[in-house]
mmCIF file with all atom_site columns, C-alpha atoms in Angstrom:
data_model
loop_
_atom_site.group_PDB
_atom_site.id
_atom_site.type_symbol
_atom_site.label_atom_id
_atom_site.label_alt_id
_atom_site.label_comp_id
_atom_site.label_asym_id
_atom_site.label_entity_id
_atom_site.label_seq_id
_atom_site.pdbx_PDB_ins_code
_atom_site.Cartn_x
_atom_site.Cartn_y
_atom_site.Cartn_z
_atom_site.occupancy
_atom_site.B_iso_or_equiv
_atom_site.pdbx_formal_charge
_atom_site.auth_seq_id
_atom_site.auth_comp_id
_atom_site.auth_asym_id
_atom_site.auth_atom_id
_atom_site.pdbx_PDB_model_num
ATOM 1  C CA . LEU A 1 1  ? -0.011  -0.044  0.038   1.00 71.00 ? 1  LEU A CA 1
ATOM 2  C CA . GLY A 1 2  ? 1.996   2.841   -1.261  1.00 70.00 ? 2  GLY A CA 1
ATOM 3  C CA . LYS A 1 3  ? 2.050   6.593   -1.520  1.00 67.00 ? 3  LYS A CA 1
ATOM 4  C CA . GLY A 1 4  ? -0.227  8.722   -3.487  1.00 67.00 ? 4  GLY A CA 1
ATOM 5  C CA . LYS A 1 5  ? -3.789  8.488   -4.671  1.00 73.00 ? 5  LYS A CA 1
ATOM 6  C CA . ASN A 1 6  ? -4.956  5.303   -6.103  1.00 83.00 ? 6  ASN A CA 1
ATOM 7  C CA . THR A 1 7  ? -6.714  5.107   -9.571  1.00 88.00 ? 7  THR A CA 1
ATOM 8  C CA . PRO A 1 8  ? -10.159 3.733   -9.527  1.00 88.00 ? 8  PRO A CA 1
ATOM 9  C CA . ALA A 1 9  ? -9.048  0.799   -11.646 1.00 91.00 ? 9  ALA A CA 1
ATOM 10 C CA . SER A 1 10 ? -6.129  -0.108  -9.284  1.00 88.00 ? 10 SER A CA 1
ATOM 11 C CA . GLU A 1 11 ? -8.235  0.309   -6.192  1.00 89.00 ? 11 GLU A CA 1
ATOM 12 C CA . GLU A 1 12 ? -10.993 -1.860  -7.515  1.00 90.00 ? 12 GLU A CA 1
ATOM 13 C CA . ALA A 1 13 ? -8.380  -4.532  -8.627  1.00 90.00 ? 13 ALA A CA 1
ATOM 14 C CA . PHE A 1 14 ? -6.760  -4.574  -5.057  1.00 88.00 ? 14 PHE A CA 1
ATOM 15 C CA . PHE A 1 15 ? -10.175 -4.591  -3.318  1.00 88.00 ? 15 PHE A CA 1
ATOM 16 C CA . SER A 1 16 ? -11.346 -7.548  -5.433  1.00 92.00 ? 16 SER A CA 1
ATOM 17 C CA . VAL A 1 17 ? -8.202  -9.576  -4.843  1.00 91.00 ? 17 VAL A CA 1
ATOM 18 C CA . VAL A 1 18 ? -8.370  -8.888  -1.028  1.00 88.00 ? 18 VAL A CA 1
ATOM 19 C CA . ASP A 1 19 ? -11.924 -9.621  -0.759  1.00 88.00 ? 19 ASP A CA 1
ATOM 20 C CA . ALA A 1 20 ? -11.625 -12.827 -2.778  1.00 92.00 ? 20 ALA A CA 1
ATOM 21 C CA . ARG A 1 21 ? -8.611  -14.174 -0.680  1.00 90.00 ? 21 ARG A CA 1
ATOM 22 C CA . MET A 1 22 ? -10.175 -13.329 2.556   1.00 87.00 ? 22 MET A CA 1
ATOM 23 C CA . ALA A 1 23 ? -13.532 -14.948 1.530   1.00 90.00 ? 23 ALA A CA 1
ATOM 24 C CA . ASN A 1 24 ? -11.554 -18.119 0.604   1.00 93.00 ? 24 ASN A CA 1
ATOM 25 C CA . GLN A 1 25 ? -9.409  -17.822 3.773   1.00 89.00 ? 25 GLN A CA 1
ATOM 26 C CA . ARG A 1 26 ? -6.173  -17.549 1.819   1.00 91.00 ? 26 ARG A CA 1
ATOM 27 C CA . PRO A 1 27 ? -3.169  -15.839 3.519   1.00 88.00 ? 27 PRO A CA 1
ATOM 28 C CA . ASN A 1 28 ? -2.229  -12.248 2.751   1.00 86.00 ? 28 ASN A CA 1
ATOM 29 C CA . ILE A 1 29 ? 0.850   -10.221 3.376   1.00 87.00 ? 29 ILE A CA 1
ATOM 30 C CA . PHE A 1 30 ? 0.546   -6.603  3.215   1.00 84.00 ? 30 PHE A CA 1
ATOM 31 C CA . THR A 1 31 ? 3.434   -4.149  3.635   1.00 84.00 ? 31 THR A CA 1
ATOM 32 C CA . THR A 1 32 ? 3.183   -0.304  3.994   1.00 84.00 ? 32 THR A CA 1
ATOM 33 C CA . ASN A 1 33 ? 4.845   2.606   5.670   1.00 82.00 ? 33 ASN A CA 1
ATOM 34 C CA . ASN A 1 34 ? 1.409   4.168   5.939   1.00 84.00 ? 34 ASN A CA 1
ATOM 35 C CA . GLY A 1 35 ? -1.007  4.320   8.885   1.00 84.00 ? 35 GLY A CA 1
ATOM 36 C CA . VAL A 1 36 ? -4.812  3.888   8.727   1.00 87.00 ? 36 VAL A CA 1
ATOM 37 C CA . GLU A 1 37 ? -5.159  7.576   8.080   1.00 89.00 ? 37 GLU A CA 1
ATOM 38 C CA . ALA A 1 38 ? -2.867  7.574   5.072   1.00 87.00 ? 38 ALA A CA 1
ATOM 39 C CA . ILE A 1 39 ? -4.399  4.699   3.581   1.00 87.00 ? 39 ILE A CA 1
ATOM 40 C CA . LEU A 1 40 ? -7.877  6.109   3.892   1.00 88.00 ? 40 LEU A CA 1
ATOM 41 C CA . GLU A 1 41 ? -6.511  9.287   2.411   1.00 87.00 ? 41 GLU A CA 1
ATOM 42 C CA . ALA A 1 42 ? -5.220  7.336   -0.593  1.00 87.00 ? 42 ALA A CA 1
ATOM 43 C CA . CYS A 1 43 ? -8.427  5.481   -1.129  1.00 88.00 ? 43 CYS A CA 1
ATOM 44 C CA . SER A 1 44 ? -11.887 6.526   -2.322  1.00 89.00 ? 44 SER A CA 1
ATOM 45 C CA . ASP A 1 45 ? -14.538 7.125   0.293   1.00 91.00 ? 45 ASP A CA 1
ATOM 46 C CA . GLU A 1 46 ? -16.413 4.104   -1.119  1.00 89.00 ? 46 GLU A CA 1
ATOM 47 C CA . ARG A 1 47 ? -13.534 1.519   -0.925  1.00 89.00 ? 47 ARG A CA 1
ATOM 48 C CA . GLY A 1 48 ? -11.146 2.932   1.653   1.00 88.00 ? 48 GLY A CA 1
ATOM 49 C CA . PRO A 1 49 ? -13.029 1.952   4.756   1.00 92.00 ? 49 PRO A CA 1
ATOM 50 C CA . ALA A 1 50 ? -13.824 -1.454  3.498   1.00 90.00 ? 50 ALA A CA 1
ATOM 51 C CA . ILE A 1 51 ? -10.223 -2.136  2.720   1.00 87.00 ? 51 ILE A CA 1
ATOM 52 C CA . VAL A 1 52 ? -9.049  -0.946  6.124   1.00 89.00 ? 52 VAL A CA 1
ATOM 53 C CA . ARG A 1 53 ? -11.805 -3.157  7.730   1.00 89.00 ? 53 ARG A CA 1
ATOM 54 C CA . ARG A 1 54 ? -10.675 -6.202  5.945   1.00 85.00 ? 54 ARG A CA 1
ATOM 55 C CA . ILE A 1 55 ? -6.995  -5.668  6.665   1.00 84.00 ? 55 ILE A CA 1
ATOM 56 C CA . ALA A 1 56 ? -7.678  -4.852  10.265  1.00 84.00 ? 56 ALA A CA 1
ATOM 57 C CA . GLY A 1 57 ? -10.154 -7.664  10.668  1.00 84.00 ? 57 GLY A CA 1
ATOM 58 C CA . PHE A 1 58 ? -8.083  -10.452 9.174   1.00 82.00 ? 58 PHE A CA 1
ATOM 59 C CA . CYS A 1 59 ? -4.472  -9.584  9.760   1.00 81.00 ? 59 CYS A CA 1
ATOM 60 C CA . ASP A 1 60 ? -2.096  -9.385  12.528  1.00 83.00 ? 60 ASP A CA 1
ATOM 61 C CA . PRO A 1 61 ? 0.042   -6.297  12.206  1.00 80.00 ? 61 PRO A CA 1
ATOM 62 C CA . VAL A 1 62 ? 3.795   -6.583  12.766  1.00 82.00 ? 62 VAL A CA 1
ATOM 63 C CA . GLN A 1 63 ? 5.722   -3.420  13.238  1.00 79.00 ? 63 GLN A CA 1
ATOM 64 C CA . VAL A 1 64 ? 9.435   -3.332  12.201  1.00 78.00 ? 64 VAL A CA 1
ATOM 65 C CA . ASP A 1 65 ? 11.704  -0.941  13.967  1.00 76.00 ? 65 ASP A CA 1
ATOM 66 C CA . PRO A 1 66 ? 13.271  1.069   11.232  1.00 72.00 ? 66 PRO A CA 1
ATOM 67 C CA . ILE A 1 67 ? 16.514  1.549   12.934  1.00 71.00 ? 67 ILE A CA 1
ATOM 68 C CA . SER A 1 68 ? 17.184  -2.096  13.574  1.00 62.00 ? 68 SER A CA 1
ATOM 69 C CA . ALA A 1 69 ? 15.598  -3.396  10.388  1.00 56.00 ? 69 ALA A CA 1
ATOM 70 C CA . GLY A 1 70 ? 18.712  -2.867  8.265   1.00 59.00 ? 70 GLY A CA 1
ATOM 71 C CA . LYS A 1 71 ? 21.249  -4.208  10.777  1.00 61.00 ? 71 LYS A CA 1
ATOM 72 C CA . SER A 1 72 ? 22.871  -7.568  10.608  1.00 60.00 ? 72 SER A CA 1
ATOM 73 C CA . GLN A 1 73 ? 22.204  -10.076 13.331  1.00 54.00 ? 73 GLN A CA 1
#
């Protein structure tokens, strides 16, 4: 889930894939640097809340510390 405003076509495609995978209980991995508000801003009023609800309802968020993410273990 990137920066900028989504096009109607890209938003529809993303929503359709997420909705179908979750309806069929398929695993999903989403990565983003954005919080909920930024995701909602990038999406239309029609699809944004539905996308956020699906991600929040079916995913376990994992936050990566940006300082330690690039360090070797």
